[in-house]
């Protein structure tokens, strides 16, 4: 699904889908629904932001209990949302933006050029200044196969990528974000994820002790 695209048929379809998804998820009592804002596919960033905002304005009545989370993107291809300012623009353009939050993907923002390895404090300050940390509701926790600022979206197993275990643990335990729900989207099956979670837990336990 792409809410930012230049092709009218694709956009019309995406607009319908997001509206139906919101209605269905909201009626099920789901608290958060995370989605990729969209790609402009050549229409340009401002055009894409306008299309995404229009679709959200059409879909959101303000009566929902659900909060929609815009995901931070890597900037691969023509993706929108790789710069905190772009997410801010979407939020500002949506009337019922009290229903909007952000889901931060560690792999994506590292790839987009936010240096969470060497300057996590700086990145979080910037997020707070532009979007507001109160909008940050969830984290997709992934290491990155590709180097810093490469604008590629390739998830890696925690500790085996360019972000590395130390930076991931620092991220998870940072006082400004440690209360958030963290979701793994690393390229592993269930058993691998279990091992990954056990490893992270052990490190966190040792850190706290
Ligand atoms: Zn990704």
Coordinates of N, CA, C and O in Angstrom, one line a residue, residues 8-196:
X8 N -2.8 7.8 -10.0 CA -4.1 8.0 -9.4 C -4.7 6.7 -8.9 O -5.3 6.6 -7.8
X9 N -4.7 5.6 -9.7 CA -5.4 4.4 -9.4 C -4.8 3.8 -8.1 O -5.5 3.3 -7.2
X10 N -3.4 3.8 -8.0 CA -2.8 3.3 -6.8 C -3.1 4.1 -5.6 O -3.4 3.6 -4.5
X11 N -3.2 5.4 -5.8 CA -3.5 6.3 -4.6 C -5.0 6.1 -4.2 O -5.2 6.0 -3.0
X12 N -5.9 6.0 -5.1 CA -7.3 5.8 -4.8 C -7.5 4.5 -4.0 O -8.2 4.4 -3.0
X13 N -6.7 3.5 -4.4 CA -6.8 2.2 -3.7 C -6.3 2.3 -2.3 O -6.9 1.9 -1.3
X14 N -5.1 2.9 -2.2 CA -4.5 3.0 -0.8 C -5.3 3.9 0.1 O -5.4 3.6 1.3
X15 N -6.0 4.9 -0.4 CA -6.8 5.7 0.4 C -8.0 5.0 1.0 O -8.4 5.1 2.1
X16 N -8.5 4.1 0.2 CA -9.6 3.3 0.6 C -9.2 2.3 1.7 O -9.8 2.1 2.7
X17 N -8.0 1.6 1.4 CA -7.5 0.6 2.3 C -7.2 1.2 3.7 O -7.5 0.6 4.7
X18 N -6.6 2.4 3.7 CA -6.2 2.9 5.0 C -7.4 3.3 5.8 O -7.5 3.0 7.0
X19 N -8.4 3.8 5.2 CA -9.7 4.1 5.8 C -10.3 2.9 6.4 O -10.7 2.9 7.6
X20 N -10.4 1.8 5.6 CA -11.0 0.6 6.1 C -10.2 0.0 7.2 O -10.7 -0.6 8.2
X21 N -8.9 0.0 7.1 CA -8.0 -0.6 8.1 C -8.2 0.2 9.4 O -8.3 -0.5 10.5
X22 N -8.3 1.5 9.4 CA -8.4 2.2 10.6 C -9.8 1.9 11.3 O -9.8 1.6 12.5
X23 N -10.8 1.8 10.5 CA -12.1 1.5 11.0 C -12.1 0.1 11.7 O -12.6 -0.1 12.8
X24 N -11.5 -0.9 10.9 CA -11.5 -2.3 11.4 C -10.7 -2.4 12.7 O -11.1 -2.9 13.7
X25 N -9.5 -1.9 12.7 CA -8.6 -2.0 13.8 C -9.2 -1.2 15.0 O -9.1 -1.7 16.2
X26 N -9.8 -0.1 14.8 CA -10.4 0.7 15.8 C -11.5 -0.1 16.5 O -11.7 -0.1 17.7
X27 N -12.3 -0.7 15.7 CA -13.5 -1.5 16.2 C -13.0 -2.7 17.0 O -13.7 -3.2 17.8
X28 N -11.8 -3.2 16.7 CA -11.3 -4.3 17.5 C -10.6 -3.9 18.8 O -10.1 -4.7 19.5
X29 N -10.5 -2.6 19.0 CA -10.0 -2.0 20.2 C -8.4 -2.0 20.2 O -7.8 -1.9 21.2
X30 N -7.9 -2.1 19.0 CA -6.4 -2.0 18.9 C -5.9 -0.6 19.1 O -6.5 0.4 18.7
X31 N -4.8 -0.5 19.9 CA -4.4 0.8 20.4 C -3.6 1.6 19.4 O -3.8 2.8 19.2
X32 N -2.6 0.8 18.7 CA -1.8 1.5 17.8 C -1.7 0.8 16.4 O -1.7 -0.5 16.4
X33 N -1.7 1.5 15.4 CA -1.6 0.9 14.1 C -0.4 1.7 13.4 O -0.5 2.9 13.2
X34 N 0.7 0.9 13.1 CA 1.9 1.5 12.5 C 1.8 1.4 11.0 O 1.5 0.3 10.5
X35 N 2.2 2.4 10.3 CA 2.3 2.2 8.8 C 3.4 3.1 8.2 O 3.8 4.1 8.8
X36 N 3.9 2.6 7.1 CA 4.9 3.4 6.3 C 4.1 4.5 5.6 O 3.2 4.3 4.9
X37 N 4.6 5.8 5.8 CA 3.8 6.9 5.2 C 3.6 6.7 3.7 O 2.5 7.0 3.2
X38 N 4.6 6.3 3.0 CA 4.5 6.2 1.5 C 5.7 6.6 0.7 O 6.6 7.2 1.3
X39 N 5.6 6.4 -0.6 CA 6.7 6.8 -1.5 C 6.1 7.7 -2.5 O 5.0 7.4 -3.0
X40 N 6.8 8.7 -2.9 CA 6.2 9.6 -3.9 C 6.3 9.2 -5.4 O 5.6 9.7 -6.2
X41 N 7.2 8.2 -5.6 CA 7.4 7.6 -6.9 C 7.5 8.6 -8.0 O 6.9 8.5 -9.1
X42 N 8.3 9.7 -7.7 CA 8.6 10.6 -8.8 C 7.8 11.9 -8.7 O 8.1 12.9 -9.4
X43 N 6.8 11.9 -7.9 CA 5.9 13.1 -7.8 C 6.6 14.2 -7.0 O 6.1 15.4 -7.0
X44 N 7.6 13.9 -6.2 CA 8.3 14.8 -5.4 C 7.8 14.7 -3.9 O 6.7 14.3 -3.7
X45 N 8.7 15.1 -3.0 CA 8.4 15.0 -1.6 C 7.2 15.8 -1.1 O 6.3 15.3 -0.5
X46 N 7.1 17.0 -1.6 CA 5.9 17.8 -1.1 C 4.6 17.3 -1.6 O 3.6 17.3 -0.9
X47 N 4.6 16.8 -2.9 CA 3.5 16.2 -3.5 C 3.0 14.9 -2.7 O 1.9 14.8 -2.3
X48 N 4.0 14.1 -2.3 CA 3.8 12.9 -1.5 C 3.2 13.2 -0.2 O 2.2 12.6 0.3
X49 N 3.8 14.2 0.5 CA 3.3 14.6 1.8 C 1.8 15.1 1.7 O 1.0 14.8 2.6
X50 N 1.5 15.8 0.7 CA 0.2 16.3 0.5 C -0.8 15.1 0.3 O -1.9 15.1 0.9
X51 N -0.4 14.2 -0.5 CA -1.3 13.0 -0.7 C -1.5 12.2 0.5 O -2.6 11.8 0.8
X52 N -0.4 12.0 1.3 CA -0.5 11.2 2.6 C -1.5 12.0 3.5 O -2.4 11.4 4.1
X53 N -1.2 13.3 3.7 CA -2.1 14.1 4.6 C -3.5 14.1 4.2 O -4.4 14.0 5.0
X54 N -3.8 14.3 2.9 CA -5.2 14.3 2.4 C -5.9 13.0 2.7 O -7.0 12.9 3.2
X55 N -5.1 11.8 2.5 CA -5.7 10.5 2.8 C -6.0 10.4 4.3 O -7.1 9.9 4.6
X56 N -5.1 10.9 5.1 CA -5.4 10.8 6.6 C -6.5 11.7 7.0 O -7.3 11.3 7.9
X57 N -6.6 12.9 6.4 CA -7.7 13.8 6.7 C -9.0 13.2 6.3 O -10.0 13.3 7.0
X58 N -9.0 12.4 5.2 CA -10.3 11.8 4.8 C -10.6 10.6 5.7 O -11.8 10.4 6.0
X59 N -9.6 9.9 6.2 CA -9.8 8.7 7.0 C -10.2 9.0 8.4 O -11.0 8.3 9.0
X60 N -9.5 10.0 9.0 CA -9.7 10.2 10.5 C -10.9 11.1 10.8 O -11.0 12.2 10.3
X61 N -11.8 10.6 11.6 CA -12.9 11.4 12.0 C -12.7 12.2 13.3 O -13.4 13.1 13.7
X62 N -11.7 11.7 14.1 CA -11.4 12.3 15.4 C -12.1 11.6 16.5 O -11.9 11.8 17.7
X63 N -13.0 10.6 16.1 CA -13.8 9.9 17.1 C -13.1 8.5 17.5 O -13.5 7.8 18.3
X64 N -12.0 8.2 16.8 CA -11.3 7.0 17.0 C -10.6 6.9 18.3 O -10.2 7.9 18.9
X65 N -10.5 5.7 18.8 CA -9.6 5.5 20.0 C -8.2 5.1 19.6 O -7.3 5.2 20.4
X66 N -8.1 4.6 18.4 CA -6.8 4.2 17.9 C -5.9 5.3 17.6 O -6.3 6.4 17.3
X67 N -4.5 5.1 17.7 CA -3.5 6.1 17.3 C -2.8 5.5 16.2 O -2.3 4.4 16.2
X68 N -2.6 6.3 15.1 CA -1.9 5.9 13.9 C -0.4 6.3 14.1 O -0.1 7.4 14.4
X69 N 0.5 5.3 13.9 CA 1.9 5.6 14.0 C 2.6 5.7 12.7 O 2.6 4.8 11.9
X70 N 3.1 6.9 12.4 CA 3.9 7.1 11.2 C 5.3 6.5 11.4 O 5.9 6.8 12.4
X71 N 5.8 5.6 10.5 CA 7.1 5.1 10.8 C 8.2 5.9 10.2 O 8.0 6.4 9.0
X72 N 9.3 6.0 10.9 CA 10.5 6.7 10.4 C 11.1 5.8 9.3 O 11.2 4.6 9.5
X73 N 11.4 6.4 8.2 CA 11.9 5.6 7.0 C 13.4 5.8 6.7 O 14.0 6.7 7.2
X74 N 13.9 4.9 5.9 CA 15.3 5.0 5.6 C 15.7 5.9 4.5 O 16.8 6.4 4.4
X75 N 14.7 6.2 3.6 CA 14.9 7.1 2.5 C 15.3 6.3 1.2 O 15.8 6.9 0.3
X76 N 15.1 5.0 1.2 CA 15.4 4.3 0.0 C 14.4 4.7 -1.1 O 13.2 5.0 -0.8
X77 N 14.8 4.6 -2.3 CA 14.0 5.0 -3.4 C 13.4 6.4 -3.2 O 14.1 7.4 -3.0
X78 N 12.0 6.5 -3.2 CA 11.4 7.8 -3.1 C 10.6 7.9 -1.8 O 9.6 8.6 -1.7
X79 N 11.0 7.1 -0.8 CA 10.3 7.0 0.4 C 10.2 8.4 1.1 O 11.1 9.2 1.1
X80 N 9.0 8.6 1.7 CA 8.8 9.8 2.5 C 8.9 9.5 4.0 O 8.4 8.4 4.4
X81 N 9.4 10.3 4.8 CA 9.5 10.1 6.2 C 10.9 9.7 6.7 O 11.0 9.2 7.8
X82 N 11.9 10.0 5.9 CA 13.3 9.7 6.4 C 13.9 10.9 7.1 O 15.0 10.8 7.7
X83 N 13.2 12.0 7.1 CA 13.6 13.2 7.7 C 12.5 13.5 8.8 O 11.3 13.5 8.4
X84 N 12.9 13.8 10.0 CA 11.9 14.1 11.0 C 11.0 15.3 10.6 O 9.8 15.3 10.9
X85 N 11.5 16.2 9.8 CA 10.7 17.4 9.4 C 9.6 16.9 8.5 O 8.5 17.6 8.5
X86 N 9.8 15.8 7.7 CA 8.7 15.4 6.8 C 7.6 14.8 7.6 O 6.4 15.0 7.3
X87 N 7.9 14.1 8.7 CA 6.8 13.6 9.6 C 6.1 14.7 10.3 O 4.9 14.7 10.4
X88 N 6.9 15.7 10.7 CA 6.3 16.9 11.3 C 5.3 17.6 10.3 O 4.2 18.0 10.7
X89 N 5.7 17.7 9.1 CA 4.8 18.3 8.0 C 3.5 17.5 7.9 O 2.4 18.1 7.8
X90 N 3.6 16.2 7.9 CA 2.4 15.4 7.8 C 1.5 15.7 9.0 O 0.3 15.9 8.9
X91 N 2.1 15.6 10.2 CA 1.3 15.8 11.4 C 0.7 17.2 11.4 O -0.5 17.3 11.7
X92 N 1.4 18.2 10.9 CA 0.8 19.6 10.9 C -0.3 19.7 9.9 O -1.1 20.6 10.0
X93 N -0.3 18.8 8.8 CA -1.3 18.9 7.8 C -2.5 18.1 8.1 O -3.5 18.1 7.3
X94 N -2.5 17.4 9.1 CA -3.7 16.5 9.5 C -4.5 17.2 10.6 O -3.9 17.5 11.6
X95 N -5.8 17.3 10.3 CA -6.6 18.0 11.3 C -6.7 17.3 12.6 O -6.4 17.9 13.6
X96 N -7.0 16.0 12.6 CA -7.1 15.3 13.9 C -5.7 14.7 14.2 O -5.6 13.5 14.4
X97 N -4.7 15.5 14.3 CA -3.4 15.0 14.5 C -3.1 14.5 16.0 O -2.1 14.0 16.3
X98 N -4.2 14.7 16.8 CA -4.1 14.1 18.1 C -4.1 12.6 18.0 O -3.8 11.8 19.0
X99 N -4.5 12.1 16.8 CA -4.6 10.6 16.6 C -3.3 10.1 15.9 O -3.3 9.0 15.5
X100 N -2.3 11.0 15.8 CA -1.1 10.6 15.1 C 0.1 10.5 16.1 O 0.3 11.3 17.0
X101 N 0.9 9.4 16.0 CA 2.1 9.3 16.7 C 3.2 8.8 15.8 O 3.0 8.8 14.6
X102 N 4.3 8.4 16.3 CA 5.4 8.0 15.5 C 6.0 6.6 16.0 O 6.0 6.4 17.3
X103 N 6.4 5.8 15.1 CA 7.1 4.5 15.4 C 8.5 4.7 14.9 O 8.6 4.9 13.7
X104 N 9.5 4.6 15.7 CA 10.9 4.8 15.3 C 11.5 3.5 15.0 O 11.5 2.5 15.8
X105 N 12.0 3.3 13.8 CA 12.8 2.1 13.4 C 14.3 2.4 13.4 O 14.7 3.3 12.7
X106 N 15.0 1.7 14.3 CA 16.4 2.0 14.5 C 17.2 1.8 13.2 O 18.1 2.6 12.9
X107 N 16.9 0.8 12.5 CA 17.7 0.5 11.2 C 17.4 1.7 10.2 O 18.3 2.2 9.6
X108 N 16.1 2.0 10.1 CA 15.8 3.1 9.2 C 16.4 4.4 9.5 O 17.0 5.1 8.6
X109 N 16.4 4.9 10.8 CA 16.9 6.2 11.0 C 18.4 6.2 10.9 O 19.0 7.2 10.5
X110 N 19.1 5.1 11.3 CA 20.5 5.0 11.1 C 20.9 5.1 9.6 O 21.8 5.8 9.2
X111 N 20.1 4.4 8.8 CA 20.3 4.4 7.4 C 20.0 5.8 6.8 O 20.6 6.2 5.8
X112 N 19.1 6.5 7.4 CA 18.7 7.8 6.9 C 19.7 8.9 7.3 O 19.6 10.0 6.8
X113 N 20.6 8.6 8.2 CA 21.6 9.5 8.6 C 21.5 10.1 10.0 O 22.1 11.2 10.2
X114 N 20.7 9.5 10.8 CA 20.6 9.9 12.2 C 21.6 9.0 13.0 O 21.3 7.8 13.1
X115 N 22.6 9.6 13.6 CA 23.7 8.8 14.2 C 23.4 8.3 15.6 O 23.9 8.9 16.6
X116 N 22.6 7.3 15.7 CA 22.2 6.8 17.0 C 23.4 6.0 17.7 O 23.3 5.7 18.8
X117 N 24.5 5.8 16.9 CA 25.6 5.1 17.5 C 26.5 6.0 18.3 O 26.9 5.8 19.4
X118 N 26.8 7.2 17.6 CA 27.8 8.1 18.3 C 27.1 9.3 18.9 O 27.7 10.0 19.7
X119 N 25.8 9.5 18.6 CA 25.2 10.7 19.2 C 23.7 10.5 19.4 O 22.9 11.2 18.9
X120 N 23.4 9.5 20.2 CA 22.0 9.2 20.5 C 21.3 10.4 21.2 O 20.2 10.7 20.8
X121 N 22.0 11.0 22.1 CA 21.4 12.2 22.8 C 21.0 13.2 21.8 O 19.9 13.8 21.9
X122 N 21.9 13.5 20.9 CA 21.6 14.5 19.8 C 20.5 14.2 19.0 O 19.6 15.0 18.7
X123 N 20.4 12.9 18.6 CA 19.3 12.4 17.7 C 17.9 12.6 18.5 O 16.9 13.1 17.9
X124 N 17.9 12.2 19.8 CA 16.7 12.3 20.5 C 16.3 13.7 20.8 O 15.1 14.0 20.8
X125 N 17.3 14.6 21.0 CA 17.0 16.0 21.1 C 16.4 16.5 19.9 O 15.4 17.3 19.9
X126 N 16.9 16.1 18.7 CA 16.4 16.6 17.5 C 14.9 16.1 17.3 O 14.1 16.9 16.8
X127 N 14.7 14.8 17.6 CA 13.4 14.3 17.5 C 12.4 15.1 18.3 O 11.3 15.4 17.9
X128 N 12.9 15.4 19.6 CA 12.0 16.1 20.5 C 11.7 17.5 20.0 O 10.6 18.0 20.1
X129 N 12.7 18.2 19.5 CA 12.6 19.5 19.0 C 11.6 19.6 17.8 O 10.7 20.4 17.7
X130 N 11.7 18.6 16.9 CA 11.0 18.7 15.6 C 9.6 18.0 15.8 O 8.6 18.6 15.3
X131 N 9.6 16.8 16.3 CA 8.3 16.1 16.4 C 7.7 16.1 17.8 O 6.5 16.3 18.0
X132 N 8.6 16.0 18.8 CA 8.1 15.9 20.2 C 8.2 14.5 20.7 O 7.5 13.6 20.0
X133 N 8.9 14.2 21.7 CA 9.1 12.8 22.2 C 7.7 12.2 22.7 O 7.6 11.0 22.7
X134 N 6.8 13.1 23.0 CA 5.5 12.6 23.5 C 4.7 11.9 22.3 O 3.8 11.1 22.6
X135 N 5.1 12.1 21.1 CA 4.5 11.4 20.0 C 5.1 10.1 19.7 O 4.6 9.3 18.9
X136 N 6.3 9.8 20.3 CA 7.0 8.5 20.0 C 6.3 7.4 20.9 O 6.4 7.5 22.1
X137 N 5.7 6.4 20.2 CA 4.9 5.4 21.0 C 5.5 4.0 20.9 O 5.1 3.2 21.6
X138 N 6.3 3.8 19.9 CA 6.9 2.4 19.7 C 8.2 2.5 19.0 O 8.5 3.4 18.3
X139 N 8.9 1.4 19.1 CA 10.2 1.3 18.4 C 10.3 -0.1 17.7 O 9.9 -1.1 18.2
X140 N 10.7 0.0 16.4 CA 11.1 -1.2 15.7 C 12.6 -1.4 15.9 O 13.4 -0.5 15.4
X141 N 13.0 -2.4 16.6 CA 14.4 -2.6 17.0 C 15.0 -3.5 16.0 O 14.8 -4.7 15.9
X142 N 15.9 -2.9 15.2 CA 16.6 -3.7 14.2 C 18.0 -3.2 14.0 O 18.3 -2.0 14.2
X143 N 19.0 -4.1 13.8 CA 20.3 -3.7 13.4 C 20.3 -3.5 11.9 O 19.3 -3.8 11.2
X144 N 21.3 -2.8 11.4 CA 21.3 -2.5 9.9 C 22.5 -3.2 9.2 O 23.6 -3.2 9.6
X145 N 22.1 -3.8 8.1 CA 23.1 -4.5 7.3 C 24.0 -3.5 6.6 O 25.1 -3.8 6.3
X146 N 23.4 -2.4 6.3 CA 24.1 -1.4 5.5 C 24.7 -0.3 6.3 O 24.2 0.0 7.4
X147 N 25.8 0.4 5.8 CA 26.5 1.4 6.7 C 25.6 2.7 6.9 O 24.6 2.9 6.2
X148 N 26.1 3.4 7.9 CA 25.5 4.7 8.3 C 25.2 5.6 7.1 O 26.0 5.8 6.2
X149 N 24.0 6.1 7.0 CA 23.6 7.1 6.0 C 23.5 6.6 4.6 O 23.4 7.4 3.7
X150 N 23.4 5.3 4.5 CA 23.4 4.7 3.1 C 22.0 4.8 2.4 O 21.9 4.4 1.3
X151 N 21.0 5.2 3.2 CA 19.6 5.2 2.7 C 19.2 3.9 2.0 O 18.6 3.8 0.9
X152 N 19.5 2.8 2.8 CA 19.0 1.5 2.3 C 18.3 0.9 3.5 O 18.5 1.2 4.6
X153 N 17.3 0.0 3.2 CA 16.5 -0.6 4.2 C 16.8 -2.1 4.3 O 16.1 -2.9 3.6
X154 N 17.8 -2.5 5.0 CA 18.2 -3.9 5.1 C 18.4 -4.2 6.6 O 19.4 -3.9 7.2
X155 N 17.4 -4.9 7.2 CA 17.4 -5.2 8.6 C 18.5 -6.3 8.8 O 18.7 -7.2 8.0
X156 N 19.1 -6.2 10.0 CA 20.1 -7.2 10.3 C 19.8 -7.7 11.8 O 19.1 -7.0 12.5
X157 N 20.3 -8.9 12.1 CA 20.1 -9.5 13.4 C 20.8 -8.6 14.4 O 21.9 -8.0 14.1
X158 N 20.2 -8.4 15.6 CA 20.7 -7.5 16.6 C 22.2 -7.9 16.9 O 22.5 -9.1 17.2
X159 N 23.1 -6.9 16.9 CA 24.5 -7.2 17.2 C 25.3 -7.6 16.0 O 26.6 -7.7 16.2
X160 N 24.7 -8.0 14.9 CA 25.5 -8.4 13.8 C 25.6 -7.4 12.7 O 26.1 -7.7 11.6
X161 N 25.1 -6.2 12.9 CA 25.0 -5.2 11.8 C 25.9 -4.0 12.2 O 26.8 -4.1 13.0
X162 N 25.7 -2.9 11.4 CA 26.5 -1.7 11.5 C 26.2 -0.9 12.7 O 26.9 0.0 13.1
X163 N 25.0 -1.1 13.3 CA 24.7 -0.4 14.6 C 25.4 -1.0 15.7 O 26.0 -0.3 16.5
X164 N 25.3 -2.3 15.8 CA 26.1 -3.1 16.8 C 25.3 -3.2 18.2 O 24.4 -2.4 18.5
X165 N 25.7 -4.2 18.9 CA 25.1 -4.5 20.2 C 25.1 -3.4 21.2 O 24.1 -3.1 21.8
X166 N 26.3 -2.8 21.3 CA 26.4 -1.7 22.4 C 25.5 -0.6 22.1 O 24.8 -0.1 23.1
X167 N 25.4 -0.1 20.9 CA 24.5 1.0 20.6 C 23.0 0.6 20.7 O 22.2 1.4 21.2
X168 N 22.7 -0.6 20.4 CA 21.3 -1.1 20.6 C 20.9 -1.1 22.1 O 19.9 -0.6 22.4
X169 N 21.9 -1.6 22.9 CA 21.6 -1.6 24.3 C 21.5 -0.2 24.9 O 20.6 0.1 25.7
X170 N 22.4 0.7 24.5 CA 22.3 2.1 24.9 C 21.0 2.7 24.5 O 20.4 3.4 25.3
X171 N 20.5 2.3 23.3 CA 19.2 2.9 22.8 C 18.1 2.4 23.7 O 17.3 3.2 24.2
X172 N 18.1 1.1 24.0 CA 17.0 0.5 24.8 C 16.9 1.0 26.2 O 15.9 1.0 26.8
X173 N 18.1 1.3 26.7 CA 18.1 1.7 28.1 C 18.2 3.2 28.3 O 18.3 3.7 29.4
X174 N 18.1 4.0 27.2 CA 18.1 5.4 27.4 C 16.9 5.9 28.1 O 15.8 5.5 27.8
X175 N 17.1 6.7 29.2 CA 16.0 7.1 30.1 C 14.8 7.7 29.3 O 13.7 7.7 29.8
X176 N 15.1 8.4 28.2 CA 13.9 9.0 27.5 C 13.1 8.1 26.7 O 12.0 8.4 26.3
X177 N 13.6 6.8 26.4 CA 12.8 5.9 25.6 C 12.7 4.5 26.2 O 12.0 3.7 25.6
X178 N 13.3 4.2 27.3 CA 13.3 2.8 27.8 C 11.9 2.3 28.2 O 11.7 1.1 28.3
X179 N 11.0 3.2 28.3 CA 9.6 2.8 28.7 C 8.8 2.3 27.5 O 7.7 1.7 27.7
X180 N 9.3 2.5 26.3 CA 8.5 2.2 25.1 C 8.4 0.7 24.8 O 9.3 0.0 25.2
X181 N 7.4 0.3 24.0 CA 7.4 -1.1 23.5 C 8.4 -1.2 22.4 O 8.5 -0.3 21.5
X182 N 9.2 -2.3 22.4 CA 10.2 -2.5 21.4 C 9.8 -3.8 20.6 O 9.5 -4.8 21.2
X183 N 9.8 -3.7 19.3 CA 9.5 -4.8 18.4 C 10.6 -5.2 17.5 O 11.2 -4.3 16.9
X184 N 11.0 -6.5 17.5 CA 12.1 -7.0 16.6 C 11.5 -7.2 15.2 O 10.4 -7.9 15.1
X185 N 12.2 -6.8 14.2 CA 11.9 -7.1 12.9 C 13.1 -7.6 12.1 O 13.3 -7.4 11.0
X186 N 13.9 -8.4 12.9 CA 15.2 -8.8 12.3 C 14.9 -10.1 11.5 O 13.9 -10.8 11.7
X187 N 15.8 -10.4 10.5 CA 15.6 -11.5 9.6 C 15.8 -12.8 10.3 O 16.8 -13.5 9.9
X188 N 15.0 -13.2 11.2 CA 15.1 -14.5 11.9 C 13.7 -15.2 12.0 O 12.7 -14.5 11.9
X189 N 13.7 -16.5 12.2 CA 12.5 -17.2 12.4 C 12.2 -17.1 14.0 O 13.0 -16.5 14.7
X190 N 11.1 -17.7 14.4 CA 10.7 -17.7 15.8 C 11.9 -18.1 16.8 O 12.1 -17.4 17.8
X191 N 12.5 -19.2 16.5 CA 13.6 -19.7 17.4 C 14.7 -18.7 17.5 O 15.2 -18.5 18.5
X192 N 15.1 -18.1 16.3 CA 16.1 -17.1 16.3 C 15.7 -15.9 17.1 O 16.6 -15.3 17.9
X193 N 14.5 -15.5 17.0 CA 14.0 -14.3 17.8 C 14.1 -14.6 19.2 O 14.4 -13.8 20.1
X194 N 13.7 -15.9 19.6 CA 13.7 -16.2 21.0 C 15.2 -16.1 21.6 O 15.4 -15.6 22.7
X195 N 16.1 -16.6 20.8 CA 17.5 -16.5 21.2 C 18.0 -15.0 21.3 O 18.6 -14.6 22.2
X196 N 17.5 -14.2 20.3 CA 17.9 -12.8 20.3 C 17.3 -12.1 21.5 O 18.0 -11.3 22.2

